[in-house]
Short mmCIF file of the C-alpha atoms (twelve columns), coordinates in Angstrom:
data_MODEL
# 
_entry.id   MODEL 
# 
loop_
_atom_site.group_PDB 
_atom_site.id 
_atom_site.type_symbol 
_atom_site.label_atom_id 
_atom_site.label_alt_id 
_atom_site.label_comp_id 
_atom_site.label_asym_id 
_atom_site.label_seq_id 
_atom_site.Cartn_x 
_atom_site.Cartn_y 
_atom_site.Cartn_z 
_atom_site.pdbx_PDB_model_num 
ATOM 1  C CA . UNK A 1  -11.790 -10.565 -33.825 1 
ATOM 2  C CA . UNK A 2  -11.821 -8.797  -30.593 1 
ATOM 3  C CA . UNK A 3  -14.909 -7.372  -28.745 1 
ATOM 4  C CA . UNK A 4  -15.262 -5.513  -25.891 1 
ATOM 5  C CA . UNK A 5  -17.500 -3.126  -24.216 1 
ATOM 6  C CA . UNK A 6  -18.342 -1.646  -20.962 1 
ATOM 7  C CA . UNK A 7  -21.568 -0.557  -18.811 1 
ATOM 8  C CA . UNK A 8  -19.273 1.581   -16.299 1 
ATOM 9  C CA . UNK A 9  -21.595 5.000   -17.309 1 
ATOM 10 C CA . UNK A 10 -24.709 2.875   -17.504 1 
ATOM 11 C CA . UNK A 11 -24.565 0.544   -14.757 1 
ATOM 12 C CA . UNK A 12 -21.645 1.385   -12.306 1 
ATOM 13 C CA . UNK A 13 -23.236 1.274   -9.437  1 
ATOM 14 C CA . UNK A 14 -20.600 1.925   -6.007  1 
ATOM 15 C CA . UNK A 15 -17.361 1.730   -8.246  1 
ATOM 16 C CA . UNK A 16 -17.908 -1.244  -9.927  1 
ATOM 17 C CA . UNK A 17 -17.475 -1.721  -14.033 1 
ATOM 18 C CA . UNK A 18 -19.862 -4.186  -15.516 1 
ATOM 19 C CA . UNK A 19 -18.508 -5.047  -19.056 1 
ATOM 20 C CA . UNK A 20 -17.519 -7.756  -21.404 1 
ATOM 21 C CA . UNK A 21 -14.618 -9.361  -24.511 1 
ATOM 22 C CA . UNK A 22 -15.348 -11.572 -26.435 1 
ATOM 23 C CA . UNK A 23 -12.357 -12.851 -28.509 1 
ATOM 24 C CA . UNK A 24 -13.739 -14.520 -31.714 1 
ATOM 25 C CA . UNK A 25 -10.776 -17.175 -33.581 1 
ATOM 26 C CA . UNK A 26 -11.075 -19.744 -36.550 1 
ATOM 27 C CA . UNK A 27 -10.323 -22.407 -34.284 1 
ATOM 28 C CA . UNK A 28 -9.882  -24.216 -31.044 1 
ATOM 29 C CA . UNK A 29 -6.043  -24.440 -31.557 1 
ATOM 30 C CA . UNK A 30 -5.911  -20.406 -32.241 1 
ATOM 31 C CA . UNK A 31 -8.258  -19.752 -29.379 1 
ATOM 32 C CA . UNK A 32 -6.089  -21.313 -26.294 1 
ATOM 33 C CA . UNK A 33 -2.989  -18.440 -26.986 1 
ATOM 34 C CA . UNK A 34 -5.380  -15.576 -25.998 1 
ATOM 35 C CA . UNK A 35 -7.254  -17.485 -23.029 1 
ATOM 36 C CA . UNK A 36 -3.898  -18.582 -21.559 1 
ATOM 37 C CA . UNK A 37 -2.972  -14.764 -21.820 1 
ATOM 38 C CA . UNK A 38 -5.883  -13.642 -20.630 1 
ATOM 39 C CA . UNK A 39 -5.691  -15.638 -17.338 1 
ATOM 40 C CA . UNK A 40 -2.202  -14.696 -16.489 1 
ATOM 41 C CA . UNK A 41 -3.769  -10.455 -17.015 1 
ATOM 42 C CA . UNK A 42 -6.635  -11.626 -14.502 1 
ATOM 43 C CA . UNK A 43 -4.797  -13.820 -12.335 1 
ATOM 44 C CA . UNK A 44 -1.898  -10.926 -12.333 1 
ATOM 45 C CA . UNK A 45 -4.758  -8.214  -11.588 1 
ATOM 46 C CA . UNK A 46 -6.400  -10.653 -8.761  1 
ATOM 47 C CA . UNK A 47 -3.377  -10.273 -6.811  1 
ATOM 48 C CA . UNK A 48 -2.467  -6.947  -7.081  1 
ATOM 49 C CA . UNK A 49 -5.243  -6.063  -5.829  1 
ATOM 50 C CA . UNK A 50 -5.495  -8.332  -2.886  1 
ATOM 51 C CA . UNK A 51 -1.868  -7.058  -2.309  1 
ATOM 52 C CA . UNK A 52 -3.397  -3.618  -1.913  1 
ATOM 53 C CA . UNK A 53 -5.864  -4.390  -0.161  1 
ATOM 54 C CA . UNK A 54 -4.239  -5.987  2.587   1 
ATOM 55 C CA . UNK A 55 -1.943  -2.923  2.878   1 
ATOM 56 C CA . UNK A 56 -4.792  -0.675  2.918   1 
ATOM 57 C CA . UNK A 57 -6.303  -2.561  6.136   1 
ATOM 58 C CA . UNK A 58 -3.242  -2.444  8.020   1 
ATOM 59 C CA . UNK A 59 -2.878  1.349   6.978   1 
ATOM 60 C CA . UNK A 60 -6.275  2.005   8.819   1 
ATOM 61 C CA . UNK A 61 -5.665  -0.168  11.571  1 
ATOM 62 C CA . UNK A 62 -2.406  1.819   11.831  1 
ATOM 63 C CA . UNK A 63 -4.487  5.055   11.623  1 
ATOM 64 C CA . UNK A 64 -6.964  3.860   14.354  1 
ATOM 65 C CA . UNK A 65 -4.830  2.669   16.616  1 
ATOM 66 C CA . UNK A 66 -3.439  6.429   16.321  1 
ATOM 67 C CA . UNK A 67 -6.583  8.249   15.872  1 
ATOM 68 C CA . UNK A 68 -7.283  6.496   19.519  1 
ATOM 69 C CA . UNK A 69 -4.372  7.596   21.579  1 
ATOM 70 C CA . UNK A 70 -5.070  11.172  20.373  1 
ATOM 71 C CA . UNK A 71 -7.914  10.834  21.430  1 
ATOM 72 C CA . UNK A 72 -7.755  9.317   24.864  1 
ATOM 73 C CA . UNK A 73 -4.841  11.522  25.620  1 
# 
């Protein structure tokens, strides 16, 4: 049995989601297929965003570097 549920209306403060899943199994040896899946989705998710948010900084540093030439000619 699968649970989830999320606070994002209730308690999203700034962007952030606040939420939970909570994957119920018989047993231990049924329960290690869905964690192992579940850490490649978070570990995959981790990066992609640190991926983006590296590209985002150098896409404002690009931006300010221009934003100050404009301005100082």
């Amino acid at each position: 049995m699968i649970v989830a549920y999320s606070f994002s209306k209730n308690m999203g403060l700034y962007n952030k989601r606040v939420g939970g899943l909570h994957i119920v199994t018989s047993s231990q040896e049924i329960a290690t297929k869905p964690l192992s899946n579940l850490k490649i989705v978070i570990r995959t998710f981790i990066l992609v965003l640190l991926l983006l948010e590296g590209e985002l900084q150098v896409e404002f540093g690009f931006m300010r570097s221009i934003t100050r030439n404009v301005l100082k000619n």
